[in-house]
CSV table of N, CA, C and O in Angstrom, one decimal:
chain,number,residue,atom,x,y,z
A,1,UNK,N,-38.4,-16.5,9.7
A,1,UNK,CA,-37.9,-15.5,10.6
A,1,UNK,C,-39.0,-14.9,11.4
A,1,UNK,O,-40.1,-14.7,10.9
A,2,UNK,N,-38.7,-14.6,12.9
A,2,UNK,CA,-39.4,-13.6,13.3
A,2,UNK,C,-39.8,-12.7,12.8
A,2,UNK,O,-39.3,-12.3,11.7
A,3,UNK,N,-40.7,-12.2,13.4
A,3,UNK,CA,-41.2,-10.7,12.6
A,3,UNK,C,-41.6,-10.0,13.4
A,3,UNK,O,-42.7,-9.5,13.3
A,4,UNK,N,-40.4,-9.8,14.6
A,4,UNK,CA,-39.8,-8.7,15.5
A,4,UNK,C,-38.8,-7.7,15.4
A,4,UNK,O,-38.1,-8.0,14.4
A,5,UNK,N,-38.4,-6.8,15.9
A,5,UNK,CA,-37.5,-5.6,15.9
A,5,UNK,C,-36.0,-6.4,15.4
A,5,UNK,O,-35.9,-7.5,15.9
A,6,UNK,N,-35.2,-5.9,14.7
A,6,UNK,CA,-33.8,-6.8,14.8
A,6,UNK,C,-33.0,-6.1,15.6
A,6,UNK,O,-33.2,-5.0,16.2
A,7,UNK,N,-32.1,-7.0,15.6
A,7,UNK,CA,-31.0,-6.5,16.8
A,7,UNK,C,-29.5,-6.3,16.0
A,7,UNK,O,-29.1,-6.9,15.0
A,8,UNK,N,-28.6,-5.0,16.8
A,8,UNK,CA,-27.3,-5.3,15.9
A,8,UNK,C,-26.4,-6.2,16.2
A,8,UNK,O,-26.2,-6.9,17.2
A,9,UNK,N,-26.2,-6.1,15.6
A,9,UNK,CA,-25.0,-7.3,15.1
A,9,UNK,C,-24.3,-7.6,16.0
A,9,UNK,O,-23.6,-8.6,15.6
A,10,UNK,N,-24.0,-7.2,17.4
A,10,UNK,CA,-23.2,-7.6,18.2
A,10,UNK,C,-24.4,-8.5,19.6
A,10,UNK,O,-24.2,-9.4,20.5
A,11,UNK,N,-25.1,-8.1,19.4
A,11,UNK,CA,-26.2,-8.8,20.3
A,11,UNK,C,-26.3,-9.9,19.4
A,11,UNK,O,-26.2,-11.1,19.9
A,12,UNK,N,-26.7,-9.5,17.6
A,12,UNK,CA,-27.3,-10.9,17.6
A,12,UNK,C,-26.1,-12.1,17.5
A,12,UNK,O,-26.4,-13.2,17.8
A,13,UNK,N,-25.0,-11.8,17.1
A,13,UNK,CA,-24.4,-13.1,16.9
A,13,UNK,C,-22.9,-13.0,17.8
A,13,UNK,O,-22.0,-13.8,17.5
A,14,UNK,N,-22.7,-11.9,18.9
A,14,UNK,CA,-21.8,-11.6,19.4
A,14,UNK,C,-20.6,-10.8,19.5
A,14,UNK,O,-20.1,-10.6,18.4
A,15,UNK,N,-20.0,-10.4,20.2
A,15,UNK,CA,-18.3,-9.7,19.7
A,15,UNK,C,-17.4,-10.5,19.0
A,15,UNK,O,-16.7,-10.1,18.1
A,16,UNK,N,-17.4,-11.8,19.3
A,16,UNK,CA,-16.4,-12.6,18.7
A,16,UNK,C,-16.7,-12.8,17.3
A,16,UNK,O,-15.8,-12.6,16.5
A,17,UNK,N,-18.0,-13.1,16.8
A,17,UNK,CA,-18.8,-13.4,15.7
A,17,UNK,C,-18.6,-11.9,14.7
A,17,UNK,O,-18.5,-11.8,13.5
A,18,UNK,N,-18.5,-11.1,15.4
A,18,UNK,CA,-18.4,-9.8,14.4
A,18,UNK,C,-17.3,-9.6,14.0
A,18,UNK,O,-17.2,-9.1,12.8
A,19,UNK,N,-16.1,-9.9,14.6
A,19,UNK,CA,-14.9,-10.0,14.6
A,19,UNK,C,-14.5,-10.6,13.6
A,19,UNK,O,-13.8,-10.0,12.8
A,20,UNK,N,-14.8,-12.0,13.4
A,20,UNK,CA,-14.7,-12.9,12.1
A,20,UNK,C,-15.5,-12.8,11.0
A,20,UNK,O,-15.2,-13.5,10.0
A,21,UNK,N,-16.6,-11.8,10.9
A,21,UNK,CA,-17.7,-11.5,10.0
A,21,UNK,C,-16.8,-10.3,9.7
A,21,UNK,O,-16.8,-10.6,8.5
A,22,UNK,N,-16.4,-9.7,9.7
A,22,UNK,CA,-15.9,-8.1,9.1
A,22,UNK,C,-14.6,-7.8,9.5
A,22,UNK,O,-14.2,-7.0,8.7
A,23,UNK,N,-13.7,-8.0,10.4
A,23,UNK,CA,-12.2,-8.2,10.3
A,23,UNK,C,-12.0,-8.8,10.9
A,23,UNK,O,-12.9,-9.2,11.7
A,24,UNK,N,-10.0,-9.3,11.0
A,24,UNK,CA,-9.4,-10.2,11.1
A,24,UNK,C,-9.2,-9.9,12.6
A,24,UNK,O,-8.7,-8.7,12.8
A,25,UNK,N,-9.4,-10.5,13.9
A,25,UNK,CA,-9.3,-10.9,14.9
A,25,UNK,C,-8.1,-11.2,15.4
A,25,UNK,O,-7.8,-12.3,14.9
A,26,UNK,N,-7.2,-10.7,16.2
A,26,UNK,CA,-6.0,-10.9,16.5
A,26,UNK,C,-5.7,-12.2,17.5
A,26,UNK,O,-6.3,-12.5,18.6
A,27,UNK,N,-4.7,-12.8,16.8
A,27,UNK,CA,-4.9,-14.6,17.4
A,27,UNK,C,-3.8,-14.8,18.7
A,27,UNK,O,-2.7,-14.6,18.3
A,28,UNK,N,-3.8,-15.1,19.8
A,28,UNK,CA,-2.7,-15.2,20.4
A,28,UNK,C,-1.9,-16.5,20.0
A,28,UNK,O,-2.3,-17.6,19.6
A,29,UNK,N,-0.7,-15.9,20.3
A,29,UNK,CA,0.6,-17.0,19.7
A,29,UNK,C,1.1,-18.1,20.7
A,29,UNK,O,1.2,-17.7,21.8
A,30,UNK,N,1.2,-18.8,20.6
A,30,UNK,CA,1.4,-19.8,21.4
A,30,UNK,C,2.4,-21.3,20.7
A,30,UNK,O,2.5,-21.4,19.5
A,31,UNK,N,3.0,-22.2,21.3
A,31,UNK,CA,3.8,-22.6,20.7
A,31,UNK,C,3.1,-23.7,19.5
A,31,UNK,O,3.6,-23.9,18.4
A,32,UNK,N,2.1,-24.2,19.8
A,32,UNK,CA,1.9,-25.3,18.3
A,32,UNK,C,1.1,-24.0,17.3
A,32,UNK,O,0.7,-24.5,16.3
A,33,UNK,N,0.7,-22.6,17.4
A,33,UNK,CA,0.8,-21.8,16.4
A,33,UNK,C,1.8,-21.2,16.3
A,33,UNK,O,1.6,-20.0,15.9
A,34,UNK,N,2.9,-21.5,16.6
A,34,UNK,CA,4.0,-20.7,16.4
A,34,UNK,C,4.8,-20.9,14.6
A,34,UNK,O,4.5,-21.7,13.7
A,35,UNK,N,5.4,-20.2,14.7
A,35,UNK,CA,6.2,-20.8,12.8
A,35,UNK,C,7.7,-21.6,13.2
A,35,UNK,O,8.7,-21.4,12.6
A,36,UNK,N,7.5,-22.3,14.3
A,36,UNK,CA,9.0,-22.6,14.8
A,36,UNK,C,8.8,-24.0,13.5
A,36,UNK,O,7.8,-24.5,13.1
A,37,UNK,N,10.2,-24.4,13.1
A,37,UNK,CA,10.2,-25.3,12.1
A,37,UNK,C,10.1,-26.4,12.7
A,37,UNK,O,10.0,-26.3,13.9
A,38,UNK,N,9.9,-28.0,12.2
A,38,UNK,CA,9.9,-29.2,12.9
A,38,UNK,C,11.5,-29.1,12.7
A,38,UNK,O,12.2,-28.5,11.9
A,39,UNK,N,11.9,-30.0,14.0
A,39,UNK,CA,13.0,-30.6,14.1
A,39,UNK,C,13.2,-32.3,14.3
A,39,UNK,O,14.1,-32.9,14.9
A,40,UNK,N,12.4,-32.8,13.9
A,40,UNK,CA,11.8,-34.2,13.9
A,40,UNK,C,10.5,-35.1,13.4
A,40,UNK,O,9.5,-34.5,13.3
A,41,UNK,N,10.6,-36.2,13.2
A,41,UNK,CA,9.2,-37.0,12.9
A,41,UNK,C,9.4,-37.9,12.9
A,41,UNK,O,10.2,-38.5,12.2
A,42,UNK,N,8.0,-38.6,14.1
A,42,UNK,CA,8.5,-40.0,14.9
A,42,UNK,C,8.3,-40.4,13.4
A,42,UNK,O,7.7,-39.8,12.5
A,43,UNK,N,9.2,-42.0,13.3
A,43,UNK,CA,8.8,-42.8,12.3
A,43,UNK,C,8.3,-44.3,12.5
A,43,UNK,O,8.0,-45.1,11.7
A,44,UNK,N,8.5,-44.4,14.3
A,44,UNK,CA,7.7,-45.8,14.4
A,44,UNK,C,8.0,-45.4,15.8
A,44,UNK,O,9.0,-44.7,16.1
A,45,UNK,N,7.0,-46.1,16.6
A,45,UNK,CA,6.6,-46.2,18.0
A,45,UNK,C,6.3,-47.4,18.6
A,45,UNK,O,5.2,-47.8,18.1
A,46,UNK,N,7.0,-48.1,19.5
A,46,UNK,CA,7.5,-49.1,20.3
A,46,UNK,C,6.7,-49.2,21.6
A,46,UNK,O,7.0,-48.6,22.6
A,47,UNK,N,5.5,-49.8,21.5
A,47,UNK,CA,4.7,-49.7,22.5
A,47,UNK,C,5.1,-50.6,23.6
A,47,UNK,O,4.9,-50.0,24.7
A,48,UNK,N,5.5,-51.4,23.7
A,48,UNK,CA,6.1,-52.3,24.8
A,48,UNK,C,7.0,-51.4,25.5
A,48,UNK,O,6.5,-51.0,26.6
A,49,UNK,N,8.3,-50.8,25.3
A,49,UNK,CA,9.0,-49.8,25.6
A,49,UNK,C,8.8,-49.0,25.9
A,49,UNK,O,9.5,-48.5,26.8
A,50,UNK,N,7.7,-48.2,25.4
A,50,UNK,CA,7.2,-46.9,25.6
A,50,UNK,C,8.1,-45.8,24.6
A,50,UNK,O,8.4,-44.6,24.9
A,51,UNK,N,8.5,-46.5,23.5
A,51,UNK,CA,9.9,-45.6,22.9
A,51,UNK,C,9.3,-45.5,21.3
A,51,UNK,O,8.5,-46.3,20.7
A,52,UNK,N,9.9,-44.3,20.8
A,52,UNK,CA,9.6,-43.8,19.3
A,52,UNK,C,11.0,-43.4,18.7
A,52,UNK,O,11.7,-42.5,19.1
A,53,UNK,N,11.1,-44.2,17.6
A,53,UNK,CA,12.1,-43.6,16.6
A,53,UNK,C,11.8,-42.6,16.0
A,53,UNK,O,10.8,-42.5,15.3
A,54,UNK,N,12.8,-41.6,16.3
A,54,UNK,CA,13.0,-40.3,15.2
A,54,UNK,C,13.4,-39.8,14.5
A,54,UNK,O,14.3,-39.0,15.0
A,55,UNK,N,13.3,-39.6,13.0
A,55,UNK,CA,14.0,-38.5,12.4
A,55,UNK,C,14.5,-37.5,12.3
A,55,UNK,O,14.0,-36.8,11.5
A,56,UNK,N,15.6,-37.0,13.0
A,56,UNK,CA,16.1,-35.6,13.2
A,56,UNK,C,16.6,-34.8,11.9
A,56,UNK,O,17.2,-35.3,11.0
A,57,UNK,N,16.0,-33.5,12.2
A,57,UNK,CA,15.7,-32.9,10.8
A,57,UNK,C,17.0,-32.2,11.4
A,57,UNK,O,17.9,-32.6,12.1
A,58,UNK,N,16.5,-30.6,10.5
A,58,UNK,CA,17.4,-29.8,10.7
A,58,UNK,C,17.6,-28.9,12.1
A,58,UNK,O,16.5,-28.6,12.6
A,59,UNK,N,18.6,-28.5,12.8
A,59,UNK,CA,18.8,-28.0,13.9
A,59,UNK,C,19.4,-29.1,15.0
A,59,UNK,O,20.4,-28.9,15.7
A,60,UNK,N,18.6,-30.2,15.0
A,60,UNK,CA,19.2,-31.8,15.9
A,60,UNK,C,18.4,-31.6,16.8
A,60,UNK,O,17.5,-30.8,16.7
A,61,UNK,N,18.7,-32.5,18.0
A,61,UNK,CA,18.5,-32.7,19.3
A,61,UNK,C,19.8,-32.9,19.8
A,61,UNK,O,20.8,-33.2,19.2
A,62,UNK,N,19.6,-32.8,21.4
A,62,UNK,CA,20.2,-32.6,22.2
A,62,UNK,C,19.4,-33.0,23.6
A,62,UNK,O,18.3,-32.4,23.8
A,63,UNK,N,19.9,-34.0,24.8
A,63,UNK,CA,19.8,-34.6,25.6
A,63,UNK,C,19.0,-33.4,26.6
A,63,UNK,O,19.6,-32.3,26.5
A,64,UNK,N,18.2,-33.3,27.3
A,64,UNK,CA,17.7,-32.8,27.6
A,64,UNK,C,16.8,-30.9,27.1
A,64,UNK,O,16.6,-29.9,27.8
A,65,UNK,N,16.6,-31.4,25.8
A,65,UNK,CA,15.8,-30.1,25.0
A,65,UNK,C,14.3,-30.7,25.8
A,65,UNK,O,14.0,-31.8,26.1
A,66,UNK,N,13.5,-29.6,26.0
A,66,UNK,CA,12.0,-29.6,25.9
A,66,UNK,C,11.2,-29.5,24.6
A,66,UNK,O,11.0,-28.4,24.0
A,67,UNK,N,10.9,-30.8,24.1
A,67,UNK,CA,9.6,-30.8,22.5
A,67,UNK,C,8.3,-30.8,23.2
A,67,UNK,O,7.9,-31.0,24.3
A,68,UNK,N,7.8,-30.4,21.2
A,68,UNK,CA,6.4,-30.2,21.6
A,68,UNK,C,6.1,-31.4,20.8
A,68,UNK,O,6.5,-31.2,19.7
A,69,UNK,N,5.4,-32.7,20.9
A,69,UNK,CA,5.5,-33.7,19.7
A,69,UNK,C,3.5,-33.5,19.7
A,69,UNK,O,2.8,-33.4,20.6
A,70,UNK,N,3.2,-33.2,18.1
A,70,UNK,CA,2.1,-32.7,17.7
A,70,UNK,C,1.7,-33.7,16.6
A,70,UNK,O,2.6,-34.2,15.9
A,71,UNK,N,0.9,-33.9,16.6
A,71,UNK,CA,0.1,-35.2,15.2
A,71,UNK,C,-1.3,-35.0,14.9
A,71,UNK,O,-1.5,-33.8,15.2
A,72,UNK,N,-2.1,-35.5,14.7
A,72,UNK,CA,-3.4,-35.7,14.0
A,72,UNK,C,-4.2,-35.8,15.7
A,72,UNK,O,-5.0,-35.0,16.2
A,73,UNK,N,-3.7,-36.9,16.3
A,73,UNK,CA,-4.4,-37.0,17.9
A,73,UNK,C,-2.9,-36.5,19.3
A,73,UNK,O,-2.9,-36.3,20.5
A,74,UNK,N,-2.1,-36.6,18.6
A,74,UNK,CA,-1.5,-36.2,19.8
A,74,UNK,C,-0.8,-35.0,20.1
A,74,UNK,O,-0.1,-34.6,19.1
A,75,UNK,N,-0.7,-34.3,21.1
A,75,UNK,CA,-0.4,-32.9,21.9
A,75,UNK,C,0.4,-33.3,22.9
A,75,UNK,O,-0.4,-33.8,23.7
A,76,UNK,N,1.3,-33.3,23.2
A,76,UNK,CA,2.1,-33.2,24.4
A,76,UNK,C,3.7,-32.3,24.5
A,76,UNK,O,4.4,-31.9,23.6
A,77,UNK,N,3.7,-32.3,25.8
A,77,UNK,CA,5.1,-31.5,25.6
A,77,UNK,C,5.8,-32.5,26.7
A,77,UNK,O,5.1,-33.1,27.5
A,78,UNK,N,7.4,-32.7,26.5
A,78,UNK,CA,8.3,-34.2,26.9
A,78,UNK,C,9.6,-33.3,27.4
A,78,UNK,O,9.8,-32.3,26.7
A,79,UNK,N,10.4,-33.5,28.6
A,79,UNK,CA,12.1,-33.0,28.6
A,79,UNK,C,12.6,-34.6,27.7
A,79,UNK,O,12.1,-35.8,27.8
A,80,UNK,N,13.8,-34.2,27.0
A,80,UNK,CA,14.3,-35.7,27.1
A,80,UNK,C,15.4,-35.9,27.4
A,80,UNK,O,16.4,-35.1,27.2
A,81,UNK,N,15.1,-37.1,28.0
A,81,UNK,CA,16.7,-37.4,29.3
A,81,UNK,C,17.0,-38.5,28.3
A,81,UNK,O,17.1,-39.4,29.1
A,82,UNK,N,17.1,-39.0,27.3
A,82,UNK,CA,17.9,-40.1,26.8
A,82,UNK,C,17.4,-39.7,25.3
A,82,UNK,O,16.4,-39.3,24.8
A,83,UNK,N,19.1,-40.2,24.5
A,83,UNK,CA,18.6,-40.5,23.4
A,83,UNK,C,19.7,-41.5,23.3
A,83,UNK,O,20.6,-41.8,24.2
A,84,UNK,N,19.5,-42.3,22.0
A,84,UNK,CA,20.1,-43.3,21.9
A,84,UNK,C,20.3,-43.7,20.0
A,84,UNK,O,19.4,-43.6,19.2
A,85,UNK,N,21.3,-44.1,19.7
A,85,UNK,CA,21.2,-44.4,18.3
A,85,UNK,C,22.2,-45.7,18.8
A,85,UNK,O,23.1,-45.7,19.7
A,86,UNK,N,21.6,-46.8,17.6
A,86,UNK,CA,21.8,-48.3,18.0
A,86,UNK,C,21.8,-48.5,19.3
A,86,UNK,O,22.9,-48.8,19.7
A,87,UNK,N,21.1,-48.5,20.1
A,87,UNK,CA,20.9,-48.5,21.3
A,87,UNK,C,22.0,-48.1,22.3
A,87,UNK,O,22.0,-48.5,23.5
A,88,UNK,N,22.9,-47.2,21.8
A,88,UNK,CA,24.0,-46.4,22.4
A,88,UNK,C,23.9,-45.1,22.5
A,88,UNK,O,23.7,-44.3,21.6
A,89,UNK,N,24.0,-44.5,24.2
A,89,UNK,CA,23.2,-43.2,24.7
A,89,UNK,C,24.1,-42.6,23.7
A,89,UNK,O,25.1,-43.1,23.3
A,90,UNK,N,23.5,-41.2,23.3
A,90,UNK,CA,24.2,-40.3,22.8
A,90,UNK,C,23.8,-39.0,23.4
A,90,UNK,O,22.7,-39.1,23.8
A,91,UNK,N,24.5,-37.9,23.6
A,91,UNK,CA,24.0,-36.7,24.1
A,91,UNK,C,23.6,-35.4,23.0
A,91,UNK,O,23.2,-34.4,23.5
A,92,UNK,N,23.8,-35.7,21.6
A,92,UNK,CA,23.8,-34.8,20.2
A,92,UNK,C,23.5,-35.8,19.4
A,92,UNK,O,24.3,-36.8,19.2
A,93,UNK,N,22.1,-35.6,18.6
A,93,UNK,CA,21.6,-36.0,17.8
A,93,UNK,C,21.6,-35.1,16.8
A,93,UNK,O,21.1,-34.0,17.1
A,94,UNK,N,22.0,-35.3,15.4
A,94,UNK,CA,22.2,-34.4,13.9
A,94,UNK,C,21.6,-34.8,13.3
A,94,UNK,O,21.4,-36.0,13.2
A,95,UNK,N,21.1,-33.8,12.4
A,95,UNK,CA,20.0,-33.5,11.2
A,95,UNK,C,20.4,-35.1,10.3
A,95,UNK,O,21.6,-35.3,10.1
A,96,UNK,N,19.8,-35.7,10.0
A,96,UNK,CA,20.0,-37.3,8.9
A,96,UNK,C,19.7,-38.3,10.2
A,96,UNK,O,19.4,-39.5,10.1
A,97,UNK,N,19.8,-37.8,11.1
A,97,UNK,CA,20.5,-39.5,12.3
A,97,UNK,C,18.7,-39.8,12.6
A,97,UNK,O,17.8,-38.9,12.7
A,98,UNK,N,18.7,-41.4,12.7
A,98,UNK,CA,17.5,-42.3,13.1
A,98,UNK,C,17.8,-42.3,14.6
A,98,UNK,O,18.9,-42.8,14.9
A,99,UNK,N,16.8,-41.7,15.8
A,99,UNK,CA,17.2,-41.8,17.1
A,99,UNK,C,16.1,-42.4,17.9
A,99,UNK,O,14.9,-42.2,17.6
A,100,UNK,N,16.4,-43.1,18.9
A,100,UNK,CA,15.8,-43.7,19.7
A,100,UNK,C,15.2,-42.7,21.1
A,100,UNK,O,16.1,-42.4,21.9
A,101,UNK,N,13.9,-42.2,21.4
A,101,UNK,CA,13.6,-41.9,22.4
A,101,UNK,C,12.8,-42.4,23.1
A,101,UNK,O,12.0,-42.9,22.4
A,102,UNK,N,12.7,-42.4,24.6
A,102,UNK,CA,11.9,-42.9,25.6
A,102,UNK,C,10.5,-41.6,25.5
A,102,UNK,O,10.6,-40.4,25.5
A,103,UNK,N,9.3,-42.3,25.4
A,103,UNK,CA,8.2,-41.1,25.2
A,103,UNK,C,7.2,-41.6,26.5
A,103,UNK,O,7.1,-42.7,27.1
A,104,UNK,N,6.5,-40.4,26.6
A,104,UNK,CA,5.9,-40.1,28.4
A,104,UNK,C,4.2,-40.7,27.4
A,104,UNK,O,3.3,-41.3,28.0
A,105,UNK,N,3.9,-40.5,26.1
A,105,UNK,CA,2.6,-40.6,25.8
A,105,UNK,C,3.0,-41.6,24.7
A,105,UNK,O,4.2,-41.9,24.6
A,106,UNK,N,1.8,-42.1,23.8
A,106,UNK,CA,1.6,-42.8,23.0
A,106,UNK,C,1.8,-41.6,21.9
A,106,UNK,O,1.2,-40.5,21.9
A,107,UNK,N,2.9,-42.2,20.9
A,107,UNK,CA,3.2,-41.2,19.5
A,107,UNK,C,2.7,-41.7,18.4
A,107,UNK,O,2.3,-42.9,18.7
A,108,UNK,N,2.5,-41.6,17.6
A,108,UNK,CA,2.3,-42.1,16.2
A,108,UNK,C,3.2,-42.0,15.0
A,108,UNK,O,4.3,-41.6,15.3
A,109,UNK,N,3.1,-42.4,13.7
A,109,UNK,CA,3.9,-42.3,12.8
A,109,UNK,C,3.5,-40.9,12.0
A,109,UNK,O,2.4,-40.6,11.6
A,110,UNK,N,4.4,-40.4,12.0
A,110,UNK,CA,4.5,-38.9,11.2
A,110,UNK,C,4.0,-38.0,12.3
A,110,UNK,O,3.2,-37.1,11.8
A,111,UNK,N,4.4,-37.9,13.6
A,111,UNK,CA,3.9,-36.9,14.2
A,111,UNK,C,5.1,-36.3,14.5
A,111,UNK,O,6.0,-37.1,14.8
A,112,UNK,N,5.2,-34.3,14.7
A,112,UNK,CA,6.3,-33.7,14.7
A,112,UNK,C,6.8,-33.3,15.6
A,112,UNK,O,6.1,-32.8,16.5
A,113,UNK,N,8.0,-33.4,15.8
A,113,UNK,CA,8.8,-32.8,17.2
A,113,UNK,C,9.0,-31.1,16.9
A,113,UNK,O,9.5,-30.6,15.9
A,114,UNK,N,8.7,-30.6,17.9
A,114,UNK,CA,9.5,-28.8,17.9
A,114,UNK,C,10.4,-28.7,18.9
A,114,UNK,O,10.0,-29.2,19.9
A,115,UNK,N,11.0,-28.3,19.0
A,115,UNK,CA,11.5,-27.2,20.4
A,115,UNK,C,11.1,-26.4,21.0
A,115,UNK,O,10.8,-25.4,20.2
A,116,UNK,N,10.8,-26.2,22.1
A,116,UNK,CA,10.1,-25.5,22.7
A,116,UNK,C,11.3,-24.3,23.3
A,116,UNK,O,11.4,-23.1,23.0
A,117,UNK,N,11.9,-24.7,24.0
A,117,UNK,CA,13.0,-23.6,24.6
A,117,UNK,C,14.4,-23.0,23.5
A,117,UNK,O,15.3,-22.2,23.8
């Protein structure tokens, strides 16, 4: 170390830095920190198509909900204009049902759907 005058604590490692060093910092809320539960999780993704099967958990879907679909690499938010089970549009998707959706990004296996609105 130098062996100059020290500085406090907020010069030397910042406001934010002190914040996390000696109390808890107030985090803003936002939807992928939110405690909203999953209502989904792709289970295979259809790259030709651009489509991902989903697991609908509890709560369902419904033909035009806004998700947040969240994974390991992927972040996006989707409206969805179609769903489909056996390849027959449906407009209410229920908690147990395997559904077919059209996706705007590349999903993965095990990544989660929320609701956003």
């Amino acid at each position: 170390m130098a062996d100059g005058p020290t500085r406090p604590l907020e010069t030397a490692v910042g406001p934010a830095r002190k914040a996390a060093a000696g109390s808890v910092a107030p985090v803003e809320k936002s939807v992928a920190a939110s405690d909203a539960t999953p209502i989904g999780v792709v289970t295979h993704y259809y790259p030709r198509a651009n489509a991902a099967a989903v697991a609908v958990g509890p709560g369902g879907l419904r033909t035009g909900d806004t998700v947040h679909f969240r994974g390991h690499t992927t972040d996006f938010y989707q409206k969805l204009d179609r769903l489909e089970i056996d390849h027959q549009p449906v407009v209410v998707a229920k908690s147990g049902q395997v559904i077919g959706v059209h996706v705007a990004q590349r999903v993965r296996e095990g990544d989660v759907l929320r609701r956003v609105d």
